[in-house]
Each structure stands twice: as structure tokens, then as C-alpha cells.
XYZ file of C-alpha atoms in Angstrom:
719
model
C 208.704 -171.641 -69.392
C 206.760 -174.803 -69.328
C 203.107 -175.099 -68.016
C 204.076 -175.930 -64.531
C 200.775 -177.032 -63.291
C 199.591 -179.518 -66.002
C 198.559 -182.792 -64.313
C 197.323 -184.763 -67.305
C 197.919 -188.522 -67.425
C 201.443 -188.326 -69.265
C 202.819 -185.953 -66.786
C 201.948 -188.028 -63.798
C 203.396 -190.956 -65.780
C 206.526 -189.253 -66.078
C 206.799 -189.141 -62.257
C 205.515 -192.687 -61.713
C 208.084 -194.465 -63.620
C 211.189 -192.558 -62.370
C 212.768 -195.663 -60.438
C 212.885 -198.312 -63.326
C 213.059 -195.934 -66.455
C 210.831 -192.941 -67.480
C 211.098 -189.496 -68.797
C 211.460 -186.986 -65.634
C 211.488 -183.371 -66.121
C 213.053 -181.647 -63.271
C 212.904 -177.931 -62.243
C 215.307 -176.697 -59.653
C 213.630 -173.414 -58.073
C 216.281 -173.219 -55.002
C 218.388 -170.774 -56.821
C 217.694 -167.723 -59.064
C 218.663 -169.558 -62.160
C 216.295 -170.658 -65.054
C 214.830 -174.065 -64.468
C 216.892 -176.839 -65.942
C 215.389 -179.806 -67.929
C 217.051 -183.309 -67.108
C 216.281 -186.489 -68.971
C 216.891 -189.242 -66.475
C 216.224 -192.187 -68.553
C 214.040 -193.439 -71.471
C 210.127 -193.573 -71.663
C 209.670 -197.282 -72.443
C 207.944 -197.691 -68.913
C 205.258 -194.827 -69.472
C 202.815 -197.398 -70.935
C 203.036 -199.990 -68.428
C 201.672 -197.836 -65.380
C 198.191 -199.120 -64.291
C 195.312 -197.072 -62.971
C 193.329 -199.071 -60.255
C 190.751 -196.246 -59.631
C 190.359 -192.479 -59.887
C 192.688 -192.005 -56.943
C 195.716 -194.209 -57.757
C 197.883 -195.779 -59.912
C 200.833 -198.092 -59.597
C 203.971 -198.783 -61.839
C 205.705 -202.071 -62.128
C 208.471 -200.474 -60.101
C 205.937 -200.352 -57.336
C 205.869 -196.677 -57.271
C 202.544 -195.229 -56.394
C 200.630 -192.241 -57.658
C 197.731 -190.923 -55.604
C 195.588 -188.017 -56.562
C 194.262 -185.690 -54.236
C 191.051 -184.259 -55.739
C 190.295 -181.404 -53.536
C 191.792 -177.991 -53.626
C 194.616 -177.530 -51.177
C 194.842 -173.914 -49.416
C 197.068 -174.898 -46.462
C 194.538 -177.386 -44.624
C 196.980 -179.937 -45.921
C 194.295 -182.212 -47.515
C 196.940 -183.202 -50.122
C 198.705 -185.187 -47.591
C 195.871 -186.399 -45.448
C 193.796 -187.675 -48.365
C 196.675 -189.776 -49.638
C 197.373 -191.123 -46.351
C 194.156 -192.687 -46.043
C 194.450 -194.352 -49.640
C 198.009 -195.780 -48.584
C 196.648 -197.007 -45.144
C 194.094 -199.288 -46.877
C 196.544 -200.195 -49.607
C 199.297 -200.963 -47.295
C 201.570 -199.102 -49.356
C 205.176 -198.073 -48.765
C 204.703 -194.380 -47.966
C 208.203 -193.897 -49.122
C 207.314 -194.833 -52.752
C 204.138 -192.647 -52.635
C 203.965 -189.501 -55.056
C 201.020 -186.974 -54.525
C 199.587 -185.267 -57.280
C 196.618 -182.419 -57.266
C 193.942 -183.793 -59.426
C 192.216 -181.444 -62.005
C 188.412 -180.971 -62.019
C 186.678 -184.126 -62.786
C 183.016 -184.445 -62.041
C 182.947 -188.161 -63.351
C 185.635 -189.436 -61.194
C 185.282 -187.197 -57.979
C 182.248 -186.233 -55.831
C 182.388 -182.798 -54.125
C 185.574 -181.792 -55.366
C 185.863 -178.524 -53.439
C 187.250 -177.043 -50.151
C 184.716 -175.252 -48.031
C 182.783 -176.016 -44.905
C 185.261 -178.389 -43.353
C 183.595 -181.002 -45.164
C 186.273 -182.527 -47.398
C 187.306 -185.245 -44.983
C 183.957 -186.624 -43.664
C 182.757 -186.666 -47.229
C 185.646 -188.511 -48.488
C 186.974 -190.708 -45.644
C 184.983 -193.764 -46.687
C 185.500 -193.345 -50.460
C 189.252 -192.770 -49.844
C 189.459 -196.103 -47.870
C 187.459 -198.065 -50.437
C 189.833 -196.696 -53.147
C 193.000 -198.125 -51.458
C 191.082 -201.297 -50.090
C 190.003 -201.986 -53.625
C 193.505 -201.908 -55.378
C 194.906 -204.056 -52.333
C 191.964 -206.649 -52.948
C 192.908 -206.782 -56.806
C 196.720 -207.273 -55.912
C 196.154 -209.821 -53.600
C 193.817 -211.711 -55.680
C 196.243 -211.555 -58.683
C 198.947 -212.968 -56.437
C 196.536 -215.742 -55.104
C 195.809 -216.862 -58.474
C 199.474 -216.861 -59.356
C 200.291 -218.933 -56.381
C 197.206 -221.015 -56.685
C 196.276 -220.517 -52.999
C 193.428 -218.789 -51.166
C 193.758 -215.006 -50.739
C 192.921 -215.390 -47.139
C 196.320 -216.855 -46.681
C 198.087 -213.890 -47.965
C 199.024 -210.757 -46.329
C 200.362 -207.298 -47.255
C 202.772 -204.894 -45.854
C 204.446 -201.629 -47.245
C 203.958 -202.646 -50.755
C 204.598 -206.239 -50.634
C 202.624 -209.427 -50.547
C 203.353 -212.344 -48.287
C 202.472 -215.928 -48.013
C 203.133 -217.737 -44.660
C 205.118 -214.767 -43.467
C 207.546 -215.232 -46.492
C 207.579 -212.318 -49.094
C 206.498 -213.498 -52.488
C 205.780 -210.534 -54.549
C 206.167 -206.810 -54.573
C 203.042 -204.627 -55.736
C 204.726 -203.703 -58.867
C 205.072 -207.301 -59.909
C 201.448 -207.795 -59.663
C 200.035 -204.593 -61.282
C 199.694 -205.936 -64.914
C 197.841 -209.264 -63.637
C 195.936 -207.151 -60.957
C 194.749 -204.582 -63.463
C 192.838 -207.368 -65.743
C 190.790 -208.462 -62.970
C 187.245 -207.103 -62.077
C 187.000 -204.899 -59.111
C 184.504 -205.952 -56.330
C 181.495 -203.908 -55.407
C 182.254 -204.357 -51.676
C 185.744 -204.505 -49.833
C 186.693 -205.042 -46.301
C 188.293 -202.091 -44.556
C 190.780 -202.193 -41.863
C 190.037 -202.231 -38.173
C 191.343 -198.792 -36.824
C 193.577 -200.530 -34.335
C 195.525 -201.960 -37.387
C 196.280 -198.601 -38.744
C 200.063 -197.820 -39.523
C 200.055 -194.411 -41.463
C 196.712 -192.963 -40.379
C 197.574 -191.057 -36.997
C 201.242 -190.676 -37.542
C 203.044 -187.611 -38.012
C 203.499 -187.733 -41.834
C 205.648 -185.014 -43.327
C 203.810 -182.664 -45.659
C 204.052 -184.182 -48.783
C 204.717 -180.398 -50.537
C 206.793 -179.325 -47.793
C 210.066 -179.075 -49.842
C 208.349 -177.583 -52.634
C 207.055 -174.701 -50.516
C 210.157 -174.027 -48.382
C 212.458 -174.242 -51.685
C 209.942 -171.726 -53.493
C 208.844 -174.011 -56.274
C 206.245 -172.415 -58.495
C 202.906 -174.164 -56.812
C 200.614 -171.127 -56.371
C 198.365 -169.160 -58.929
C 200.511 -166.315 -58.835
C 203.398 -168.464 -60.085
C 201.629 -169.593 -63.168
C 202.941 -168.247 -66.494
C 201.993 -169.495 -70.103
C 203.966 -168.172 -73.003
C 202.089 -165.800 -75.029
C 199.780 -164.797 -72.435
C 198.881 -161.155 -71.394
C 198.475 -159.830 -67.896
C 195.699 -157.648 -66.694
C 194.701 -155.791 -63.567
C 191.205 -154.150 -62.957
C 189.817 -151.160 -61.072
C 186.402 -151.836 -59.682
C 183.747 -149.409 -58.643
C 182.825 -148.485 -55.290
C 179.685 -150.471 -53.657
C 176.487 -149.061 -55.091
C 178.168 -146.971 -57.943
C 178.683 -147.256 -61.605
C 181.190 -145.861 -64.180
C 180.083 -142.304 -65.412
C 183.265 -141.487 -67.382
C 186.811 -142.895 -67.795
C 189.839 -140.901 -68.867
C 192.691 -143.508 -69.698
C 195.101 -141.271 -71.400
C 197.684 -141.136 -68.753
C 197.250 -144.931 -68.133
C 197.974 -145.698 -71.834
C 201.208 -143.890 -71.773
C 202.823 -146.037 -69.119
C 205.375 -148.247 -70.890
C 204.534 -151.938 -70.774
C 200.665 -151.133 -71.151
C 199.202 -152.398 -74.419
C 195.508 -151.500 -73.989
C 192.758 -150.206 -71.574
C 189.358 -151.808 -71.825
C 186.025 -150.819 -70.033
C 183.704 -153.810 -69.406
C 180.995 -154.711 -67.251
C 181.402 -151.512 -65.015
C 184.978 -152.135 -64.608
C 188.108 -150.773 -66.146
C 191.010 -153.403 -66.975
C 194.634 -152.401 -67.944
C 196.395 -154.989 -70.026
C 200.108 -155.357 -70.587
C 203.325 -157.346 -70.158
C 203.507 -157.614 -66.257
C 201.688 -156.464 -63.231
C 204.175 -153.578 -62.292
C 203.517 -151.265 -65.293
C 199.772 -152.264 -64.526
C 199.677 -150.997 -61.220
C 201.258 -147.744 -62.283
C 198.805 -147.470 -64.953
C 195.911 -148.263 -62.738
C 196.671 -145.413 -60.501
C 196.657 -143.002 -63.386
C 193.149 -143.753 -64.259
C 190.888 -141.071 -63.981
C 187.289 -142.478 -63.406
C 184.055 -140.877 -62.161
C 181.282 -142.717 -60.718
C 177.723 -142.171 -59.987
C 174.836 -144.018 -57.828
C 173.685 -147.106 -59.393
C 170.349 -147.053 -57.434
C 171.668 -149.684 -55.038
C 173.577 -147.793 -52.503
C 172.327 -147.003 -49.198
C 171.585 -143.442 -48.009
C 173.966 -143.866 -45.276
C 176.679 -146.646 -44.348
C 175.901 -145.870 -40.456
C 175.765 -149.743 -39.683
C 175.521 -148.803 -35.758
C 172.040 -146.892 -36.807
C 170.924 -149.896 -39.009
C 171.625 -152.396 -36.224
C 169.694 -150.286 -33.614
C 166.566 -150.099 -35.733
C 166.370 -153.610 -36.782
C 166.765 -155.060 -33.276
C 163.606 -153.304 -32.551
C 162.017 -154.644 -35.901
C 158.619 -156.302 -35.940
C 159.605 -158.306 -38.828
C 162.008 -160.673 -37.321
C 161.760 -164.373 -38.485
C 161.245 -166.743 -35.870
C 164.177 -169.495 -36.310
C 163.196 -171.858 -33.033
C 160.750 -171.299 -30.369
C 160.292 -173.671 -27.277
C 157.861 -173.270 -24.496
C 156.249 -170.232 -23.085
C 158.976 -167.561 -23.424
C 156.705 -164.504 -22.538
C 155.632 -166.171 -19.217
C 159.097 -167.272 -18.444
C 160.419 -163.660 -18.790
C 157.296 -162.167 -17.014
C 157.776 -164.279 -13.970
C 161.675 -164.406 -13.784
C 163.415 -163.281 -10.861
C 166.105 -161.638 -12.744
C 166.815 -160.780 -16.638
C 170.109 -160.287 -18.060
C 170.377 -158.310 -21.137
C 173.419 -157.805 -23.352
C 174.347 -156.959 -27.171
C 177.368 -157.993 -29.040
C 178.515 -156.611 -32.458
C 180.910 -157.459 -35.054
C 182.488 -155.555 -38.173
C 182.716 -156.520 -41.508
C 186.190 -158.180 -42.342
C 188.153 -158.944 -45.320
C 189.507 -162.694 -45.808
C 193.032 -161.483 -46.663
C 194.555 -164.503 -47.951
C 198.308 -164.272 -48.164
C 197.843 -164.766 -51.930
C 195.547 -162.308 -53.660
C 193.144 -163.325 -56.368
C 194.263 -164.370 -59.579
C 193.330 -166.673 -62.312
C 194.403 -167.841 -65.854
C 191.912 -168.178 -68.627
C 192.219 -168.902 -72.484
C 189.310 -169.174 -74.354
C 189.839 -170.944 -77.786
C 186.670 -170.868 -79.872
C 184.096 -172.855 -78.097
C 186.738 -174.337 -75.687
C 188.013 -172.790 -72.317
C 191.234 -173.555 -70.114
C 191.006 -172.306 -66.702
C 194.043 -172.666 -64.272
C 194.519 -171.020 -60.887
C 193.555 -171.093 -57.123
C 189.917 -171.861 -56.278
C 188.045 -173.589 -53.623
C 185.215 -174.448 -55.998
C 186.510 -175.369 -59.522
C 182.965 -176.723 -60.596
C 181.556 -173.402 -59.804
C 184.460 -171.495 -61.687
C 183.574 -173.771 -64.565
C 179.659 -173.266 -64.561
C 179.867 -169.618 -64.090
C 182.482 -169.360 -66.898
C 179.987 -171.397 -68.758
C 176.694 -169.171 -68.376
C 178.911 -166.125 -69.080
C 180.430 -167.267 -72.451
C 177.577 -169.757 -73.327
C 180.221 -172.373 -73.762
C 179.138 -175.982 -72.849
C 180.623 -176.959 -69.537
C 181.963 -180.079 -71.132
C 184.397 -177.843 -73.161
C 185.827 -176.229 -70.231
C 188.774 -177.763 -68.117
C 189.700 -176.448 -64.620
C 193.330 -177.030 -63.324
C 194.163 -176.324 -59.815
C 197.178 -174.943 -58.411
C 197.953 -174.534 -54.778
C 195.999 -171.839 -53.075
C 197.803 -169.131 -50.783
C 194.965 -169.263 -48.166
C 191.358 -168.766 -49.002
C 189.194 -168.772 -45.862
C 185.905 -168.698 -47.957
C 186.878 -165.846 -50.321
C 187.876 -168.312 -53.102
C 184.432 -169.902 -52.770
C 183.270 -167.306 -55.129
C 184.354 -167.160 -58.848
C 184.318 -163.353 -59.805
C 188.251 -163.371 -60.555
C 187.736 -166.589 -62.749
C 185.006 -165.068 -64.721
C 187.101 -161.915 -65.141
C 189.900 -163.621 -66.610
C 187.563 -165.609 -68.952
C 185.587 -162.606 -70.173
C 189.031 -160.724 -71.035
C 190.152 -163.583 -72.841
C 187.225 -163.821 -74.947
C 187.452 -160.007 -75.713
C 191.032 -160.071 -76.395
C 191.265 -163.429 -78.018
C 194.451 -164.255 -76.121
C 195.378 -166.216 -72.978
C 194.824 -163.742 -70.099
C 195.930 -163.887 -66.484
C 194.199 -161.654 -64.042
C 195.935 -160.577 -60.885
C 194.306 -158.503 -57.853
C 196.719 -156.289 -55.966
C 196.385 -156.406 -52.129
C 194.142 -153.020 -52.352
C 191.933 -154.842 -54.880
C 191.642 -157.715 -52.594
C 190.480 -155.560 -49.467
C 188.193 -153.294 -51.516
C 186.736 -155.768 -53.900
C 184.510 -157.685 -51.474
C 183.296 -159.937 -50.573
C 183.499 -159.734 -46.860
C 182.495 -161.370 -43.539
C 178.914 -160.026 -42.762
C 178.765 -157.397 -39.758
C 176.336 -158.618 -37.369
C 174.789 -157.471 -34.100
C 173.035 -159.804 -31.378
C 170.825 -159.070 -28.686
C 170.662 -161.792 -25.911
C 168.399 -162.011 -22.895
C 168.369 -164.701 -20.020
C 165.657 -165.343 -17.679
C 166.697 -166.736 -14.024
C 164.538 -167.984 -11.417
C 165.244 -167.271 -7.672
C 167.695 -170.475 -7.590
C 169.985 -168.993 -10.667
C 168.665 -171.332 -12.942
C 168.107 -170.407 -16.489
C 164.492 -170.843 -17.293
C 164.156 -168.409 -20.547
C 166.844 -167.588 -23.322
C 166.381 -165.139 -26.287
C 168.414 -164.511 -29.059
C 167.850 -162.013 -31.961
C 170.357 -161.599 -34.634
C 170.695 -158.648 -37.031
C 173.049 -159.293 -39.986
C 174.062 -157.195 -42.919
C 173.880 -159.550 -45.901
C 174.411 -162.441 -43.413
C 171.505 -164.692 -44.302
C 170.623 -166.552 -41.088
C 172.974 -164.732 -38.410
C 171.944 -167.497 -36.163
C 172.632 -171.144 -35.427
C 169.217 -171.600 -33.921
C 169.779 -175.400 -33.047
C 173.229 -175.084 -31.360
C 173.930 -175.110 -27.719
C 171.964 -173.676 -25.396
C 168.965 -174.942 -27.639
C 167.533 -177.956 -26.144
C 168.657 -177.219 -22.730
C 166.320 -174.457 -21.831
C 162.705 -174.797 -21.378
C 161.614 -171.640 -22.843
C 163.682 -170.459 -25.889
C 163.428 -167.773 -28.647
C 165.685 -167.344 -31.374
C 165.106 -164.749 -34.194
C 166.831 -163.352 -37.325
C 166.701 -160.107 -39.281
C 168.598 -159.498 -42.406
C 169.368 -156.196 -43.877
C 170.239 -156.113 -47.883
C 173.230 -153.941 -48.501
C 175.237 -153.383 -51.939
C 178.246 -154.556 -49.846
C 179.122 -157.909 -51.072
C 179.595 -160.572 -48.422
C 180.155 -164.312 -48.571
C 181.481 -167.225 -46.069
C 184.188 -166.235 -43.921
C 186.173 -169.100 -42.041
C 183.663 -170.862 -39.827
C 180.654 -168.668 -41.298
C 178.547 -166.902 -38.689
C 179.758 -168.917 -35.830
C 183.287 -167.140 -36.127
C 181.373 -164.318 -34.053
C 178.268 -165.888 -32.607
C 180.506 -168.311 -30.558
C 182.280 -165.372 -28.945
C 178.877 -163.456 -28.470
C 177.014 -166.506 -27.140
C 179.902 -168.101 -24.776
C 180.489 -164.653 -23.440
C 177.027 -163.851 -22.672
C 176.809 -167.478 -21.065
C 179.415 -166.136 -18.693
C 177.449 -163.233 -17.788
C 174.570 -165.498 -17.002
C 176.842 -167.662 -14.643
C 178.093 -164.601 -12.895
C 174.544 -163.226 -12.342
C 173.467 -166.909 -11.233
C 176.638 -167.120 -8.878
C 177.793 -170.428 -10.567
C 180.967 -171.691 -11.970
C 181.004 -171.036 -15.852
C 182.135 -174.521 -16.632
C 179.691 -176.225 -14.219
C 176.856 -174.303 -15.413
C 177.516 -175.684 -18.910
C 177.646 -179.171 -17.983
C 174.571 -178.765 -15.956
C 172.797 -177.369 -19.059
C 174.040 -180.410 -20.954
C 172.525 -182.614 -18.199
C 169.283 -180.894 -18.854
C 169.439 -181.550 -22.466
C 170.235 -185.071 -22.146
C 168.148 -186.141 -19.454
C 164.914 -184.017 -20.337
C 165.588 -182.484 -23.788
C 163.399 -179.758 -24.984
C 162.633 -179.885 -28.523
C 165.094 -181.433 -31.058
C 168.795 -181.874 -30.089
C 171.010 -181.262 -33.074
C 174.420 -181.514 -31.311
C 176.099 -184.519 -29.616
C 175.765 -184.041 -25.696
C 178.403 -186.562 -24.843
C 181.040 -185.157 -27.505
C 180.530 -181.704 -26.023
C 180.590 -182.834 -22.492
C 183.938 -184.656 -23.308
C 185.977 -181.572 -24.642
C 184.442 -179.393 -21.712
C 185.897 -182.006 -19.208
C 189.190 -182.286 -21.131
C 190.007 -178.437 -21.413
C 188.973 -178.012 -17.839
C 191.165 -180.773 -16.674
C 194.422 -179.970 -18.982
C 193.931 -176.206 -17.988
C 193.635 -177.049 -14.269
C 190.501 -174.788 -14.498
C 189.903 -172.951 -11.163
C 192.760 -174.748 -9.325
C 195.181 -171.728 -9.272
C 194.309 -168.458 -7.641
C 197.052 -166.353 -9.543
C 195.629 -167.433 -12.987
C 192.384 -165.648 -14.251
C 190.889 -167.970 -16.703
C 188.338 -167.550 -19.454
C 186.153 -170.655 -20.729
C 184.441 -170.992 -24.110
C 183.107 -174.082 -26.100
C 181.526 -174.615 -29.358
C 180.256 -177.120 -32.122
C 180.679 -176.358 -35.566
C 181.290 -178.056 -38.824
C 180.521 -181.399 -37.120
C 183.460 -181.124 -34.513
C 183.908 -179.920 -30.718
C 186.340 -177.553 -29.477
C 186.639 -176.240 -25.941
C 189.317 -173.466 -24.872
C 190.568 -171.990 -21.786
C 192.446 -168.795 -21.613
C 194.901 -168.173 -18.826
C 195.787 -164.584 -17.783
C 198.243 -163.719 -15.086
C 198.985 -160.337 -13.743
C 202.628 -159.205 -13.873
C 203.593 -155.879 -12.546
C 199.916 -154.863 -12.153
C 199.237 -155.805 -15.801
C 197.149 -158.581 -17.261
C 199.449 -160.966 -19.374
C 197.781 -163.561 -21.570
C 200.167 -166.582 -21.127
C 198.362 -169.639 -22.765
C 195.287 -171.055 -24.661
C 194.498 -174.799 -23.878
C 192.303 -176.335 -26.485
C 190.340 -179.503 -26.465
C 189.077 -180.989 -29.595
C 186.785 -183.876 -30.784
C 187.255 -184.190 -34.540
C 186.835 -187.989 -34.703
C 189.683 -189.784 -35.968
C 192.898 -187.770 -36.269
C 194.391 -188.699 -39.573
C 197.257 -186.540 -39.674
C 198.427 -185.442 -36.235
C 200.901 -182.743 -37.474
C 198.222 -181.280 -40.127
C 195.651 -181.454 -37.209
C 197.641 -179.491 -34.654
C 198.362 -176.776 -37.433
C 194.700 -176.374 -37.910
C 193.897 -176.038 -34.515
C 196.480 -173.662 -33.631
C 195.947 -171.623 -37.108
C 192.191 -171.464 -36.256
C 193.095 -170.114 -32.563
C 195.628 -167.646 -33.868
C 192.796 -166.360 -36.483
C 190.043 -166.345 -34.017
C 192.324 -164.505 -31.562
C 193.583 -161.941 -34.180
C 190.399 -161.073 -35.683
C 188.583 -160.583 -32.327
C 191.250 -158.488 -30.835
C 192.628 -156.224 -33.789
C 190.897 -156.460 -37.024
C 188.289 -154.050 -38.423
C 186.988 -152.717 -41.708
C 184.655 -149.792 -41.992
C 183.192 -148.010 -45.049
C 182.854 -144.459 -46.060
C 180.552 -143.661 -49.275
C 180.828 -147.092 -50.530
C 184.360 -147.459 -50.248
C 186.404 -149.444 -47.325
C 188.801 -147.032 -45.387
C 191.157 -150.001 -44.843
C 192.886 -151.059 -48.166
C 196.082 -152.533 -46.930
C 197.863 -154.198 -43.882
C 199.319 -150.669 -42.807
C 195.637 -149.811 -41.622
C 194.176 -153.470 -41.584
C 195.630 -154.648 -38.608
C 196.306 -158.294 -38.261
C 197.505 -160.274 -35.451
C 201.569 -160.454 -35.135
C 203.767 -163.725 -34.269
C 204.962 -161.962 -31.155
C 201.187 -161.799 -29.995
C 200.642 -165.408 -30.023
C 200.742 -166.933 -26.689
C 201.672 -170.458 -25.988
C 198.937 -172.733 -27.470
C 198.389 -176.467 -25.711
C 196.418 -178.872 -27.982
C 194.564 -181.986 -27.099
C 192.379 -184.398 -28.694
C 189.446 -186.440 -27.535
C 188.883 -189.813 -29.146
C 185.200 -190.192 -29.312
C 185.367 -193.009 -31.601
C 183.694 -191.353 -34.374
C 184.916 -191.197 -37.956
C 186.542 -187.769 -38.989
C 184.767 -184.712 -38.832
C 185.580 -181.236 -39.843
C 188.604 -179.581 -38.528
C 189.647 -176.477 -40.867
C 187.080 -174.230 -39.214
C 185.924 -175.396 -35.693
C 189.008 -174.239 -33.644
C 188.407 -170.749 -34.594
C 184.725 -169.899 -33.177
C 185.614 -170.368 -29.374
C 188.632 -168.399 -29.229
C 187.404 -164.774 -28.888
C 184.876 -165.889 -26.167
C 187.640 -167.496 -24.076
C 189.813 -164.521 -24.224
C 187.115 -162.070 -23.522
C 185.985 -164.057 -20.600
C 189.561 -164.282 -19.273
C 189.901 -160.565 -19.719
C 186.852 -159.931 -17.588
C 188.092 -162.469 -14.941
C 191.262 -160.447 -14.814
C 189.954 -156.897 -14.958
C 186.294 -156.803 -14.453
C 185.720 -155.448 -17.898
C 183.313 -157.007 -20.236
C 184.081 -156.357 -24.090
C 181.043 -156.836 -26.286
C 182.157 -155.678 -29.626
C 185.067 -156.432 -31.879
C 187.696 -155.521 -32.396
C 188.682 -155.619 -28.745
C 191.567 -152.792 -29.162
C 188.995 -150.254 -30.325
C 186.623 -150.533 -27.480
C 186.764 -148.143 -24.613
C 186.118 -151.054 -21.938
C 189.747 -152.227 -23.398
C 191.332 -148.777 -23.827
C 193.218 -148.730 -20.642
C 193.900 -152.411 -20.406
C 197.639 -152.819 -21.162
C 197.151 -156.595 -22.110
C 200.594 -158.419 -22.995
C 200.971 -161.502 -24.436
C 203.744 -163.926 -23.705
C 204.792 -167.455 -24.345
C 205.585 -169.453 -21.375
């Protein structure tokens, strides 16, 4: 089988020249037959394709190849990025072909997917890439026509003079490629956008639904061996290994103990799974294991710790609470969570002397290269990284542990190796969302105004478990935010919308508790606090007050907040990753039982480049936020997770997704993040709606495991 992910220059030229001559190798994966190779025409045109910059090339036929540099894991950046380039180029979208770029630090900046930062980082760069190519094509046409470039216009890959077509882009590529690119180019006025803001189809849609080999698990290289690995419980090390039964499994060629792990090597994954189950491994403590994995006890102790780090302090907090007419105190807790991408971790590595080839799904290809370089003491310049499509990531693939496993084994075996994790490996091998507990306190005066606010966050391997400069900071005269971190052998890393994925739920639920105590409408109380922050700010303001106000008002308007006495509603709003999302959850009573009917979301993410993809991001974030708030938990015993597969690790089901109504607020800003911001507000909106309907306040996730929720038969229906 061919290397199905190779995207070097010759391969993409094979595609770029297909319309007017060129070698095209076509694979049909819509049946169970082996892929067929077709030679459609000769290869003469291959040498005639011209590369205008790192992002795009144009052939004499007018066919355009656009590279998407960032890893694609479902956020649809592989469609959105090319749309921006094509917009400024004035391309004919029907002639655009899109390819995933390999790692290239010389051509691309920030070639990673994480923190919802790809679009805000690349927006202007992508626009300039397309505009530069357009400038050169127009300049070449102007020179040929002997007219000023200002007299020429472009549309859908064609150049016009006085309204009459003169050239196609393809006719100008040779002349244009000889010109020097300008340092500065003019960009379009957003009112003139024709591609940006339109519902373009996913450029890989057909390949996805016909099952073509796009993902790391699909990758195959003739001559490679497969490997699966058994990893130790947290805080343990290998004492002894009995691999005799594993070696007897047909299809297993070797068993290797390395780096406190045991790898089984063979032809395919099925015999390796059977062999792994036959390993007899004895472990002993490595000196880092906790005396107890009783995290409730740890949280309680650290909430009283005198060693908390002050993250922000405004005013005289002690006096405010001493003089308060009323003090509200609540604690909220969240568990560890697995990232659980649909595609478990996997990677291919081939170490060939002082060179390494890496291929697979990673959110951070440069980290994969750098960690491989350090492990093998091979210069990073000698390591290539090619990206497959990622079957989800949610932050798990920011790490490179699964990459260096493949590289280390390839070096040891002197063979190309593909490492594949099972679902159980993925859930038990870390790294998880940190477990966190928060204590909130609010001081109210006799008019119900919040005059003091305290937050102490205690996180297990969470780093800073607070976001000290987020709302309501800046709107309260006296404020104290503290953080305590507990170190644990349980590995953690960024999980979709790091920290805010739970903090938003806790914070927004607590603000509703404050509103109830103050006898204020929850939405109006938040708007009043924003007015306070704008008109008389306390300390520095790190969020955009007007943008937050905009989504609050839009969500309230679109959901008919407070206007239907038969609908119990819960509100939540949050700022993360440069974007603002407000949500309202609607619960109605049917036959005496609460039914979650609808979630309305208002989002300000700046310019919406790709509406279809944006809608999926918002809806997906809400489903993710709802599912993990209500159902999902991960607990530990003696260093091992109790939940090892989806039979015990409860995820949301399709029938449990209510109607989701999505709206956008156009604040006139350039695009900001969208992959993560819709998740944080969801848990709070639902929890606040449950309280409005039942009077039960749920302060711990997942909801279904809490006594406050135990006798609530919450149903979920789509209207």
C-alpha cells in the first residue's frame, strides 16, 4: 500500500495539474476492494506549477493548491484557513484544492492546534498570502496590457479590464512568478467578502464519509511493525515481568521491556491486544505514590491551607466581609476526566541512522520533533513530521508521549514502528483534566449589593486553578482570589478550555446563588456588575465589557428570558480564549418531571469565517460541556483509574442532546477563538435551570452522581 499521507511537492503537484495534464493517482475507498491506481494523463505540466508563497501555488490551468499548516482535529481549520487565502486571492473556490502541510518552521509560525489560537494568530497572515499572490497576478497582467494595475479588477480567478475578461490566473502565473513580491499589500474591506462568511462545504467531507484513509490509525507503511504497550499504574515501577504466555501468541514477534513499560511487537494490533492481556507484570512503589488517593480529604485540607498563593487582591477584603449584612459561602468540585478522543493515540516512526521520519496525529508537531530530538540525540533538522487528520484531541494530543514511544522503539528495533493505544490504554495512561475544588464567598450590603468576593481554588496538578482577571474581577470593590496546588503522580494536561471548563460552571452557579440571596434577577445582576466595571473599574480590566454585555443581552433576547412563566431558565456567560459566549437553558415541567428542552447560545468570536464550521464548534462545545458536567467521572484506586472503557466511563448520548439555538454577535472584531469558548458556560446554564425548576443546587460534577440530583428524573427532549 502506498504512503497515504505524503504531501511533498511532487505529490501535491500531481493534484494541481490534473485539469490540463498531469499524473493523478486516485484511490477509491468507498468499497472493500484494494485501492486502484489510475494514470489520467501525462506529467508534462508538473514542472509548470508556480508557488507564490508558503500557502499557495497556482498551475497554468488556474487550479489552485492551498496548504493548511495547522493540525486538523475536527475544528475544520483545514477549510477555514483556505477560505481566507482564497478570499483575498479572489479565487474560484471550485478550483481550490486543499492539503495538510507538513511541519515547516521556516514557512509557518505557530504550527499547532491548541488554545483556540490558530485563527486569531493566522488571520492577517493568511489574508496577506492571498492578497500578495493576487497583487502579482494583476501586476503581470497590467504589464502585459500596458495599463495601470489600478484599472484591473479580479473575480473568481480571472482578471478584467473595463469589465471585460482579459486573462485567467492560469495564463498569468508564469509571468507573475517572476515578479518581486511587495512588502505590503492592500486587504479587502470586509463588506466585499464573497467567500468568508459563506457556508462552504468541508473540503474533506467526501473523504470522511466515504471512509478514505485520513487518520493516523489508517496509516500503513510496507515493512513496518506494530507495537502496543503496557504502562504502569501511577506512582509504580516494574518489579518483574513474565512474558512467556504473551510470546506464545501467534503474530507476536517480540516483547520488550523499556523505560518502565512493556511493549509487544508484531504484525497487527489484534494479536498484540491478546498478548498484552497475557503479560504478568508485578509492580512496586516508585517513591512518588500518594499515601491515599482520597482526593476529597486532600481538598478539604488544602482549602484551609495557610500557604495559598494570592493571585489578585483588590480593596480591603477583610473589612468588607466583617461589615457585611450577609455572607454567602459555597464550594464546588470537579473530577479528573479523560480526553477520550474517538481515535486513541497512535504514531508512526522510522529512525534511519541520524534521521527520523514521524507521521501521525499530533496537535503539536514541533513538540513531537523536539522531544524525539532530545530522546535520540538527533538534530531536529534531521527529523520530519507529517500530519494526518486527528480523530479528536481536546488537548490530549498536545503531549508527545505516544510519539516518542514510537521513536524509541524504532531506534531499538531498527525498523519502522507504529505504536497504537487501545481504548483502555488511552483511559488509563493519562493525562487527565485536573481535579479541582473551589470555595466561593460573597459579602452583601443591606441593599443586596456585592461589596466583597473571595475565591480559593485547590487543584491537583492544575497549576493556577483560577482565572483571576476574568469577570467578576474589576466589578467588585473588595476581591481576593487565591490558588493552592497539590502535586500528584497522576499526570494531567490541558483539557478542552483548560480550567475554565469547570471554573465557569462553578463561578456562574455561585453568582446565581448571590443573585438569589440579593433578590435580584441573575441576568440584571451581571449587567449591573458590568456597568460597575465600566463606569468605576476596580484594578485592571482584562475582558471586553461591551462584548460580554452584547452576548448577555442577545442570549436574553433570543431566549425570551423571564417572559414565559411555564419555562424555568438558567443563565451563564463566560469569556475564554478571546471570545464571549452566553447561554440560557430552558426546562419545562411535563407530568411533574423537569424536561430540558433547549439551550440558546449567543457568541461573539469576531468575524465568523465559516458559518457551518462555527455552528458545529458552538454546538459541539455545548454538547461536550453538557455531557461532562452531567455524566462523566474518573476515579482512582491504588494509582489505577476505575473507569477503563465506555462501559463505565459515561459519555453523553445523541438522544440526550436538546435543541441548540445558535446566534452570533457581530462586534466588528477580527476572528477570535471558537474551538473552546462554547464549552465553559454550559454546565452553569443547565445547573441554574435545574435549580430554577427544582430548587436543588448541584455543586459537584457529574450531576447524576450527586444526592441533590438523585431523585430528579430530568428528561431531555428536542422540540
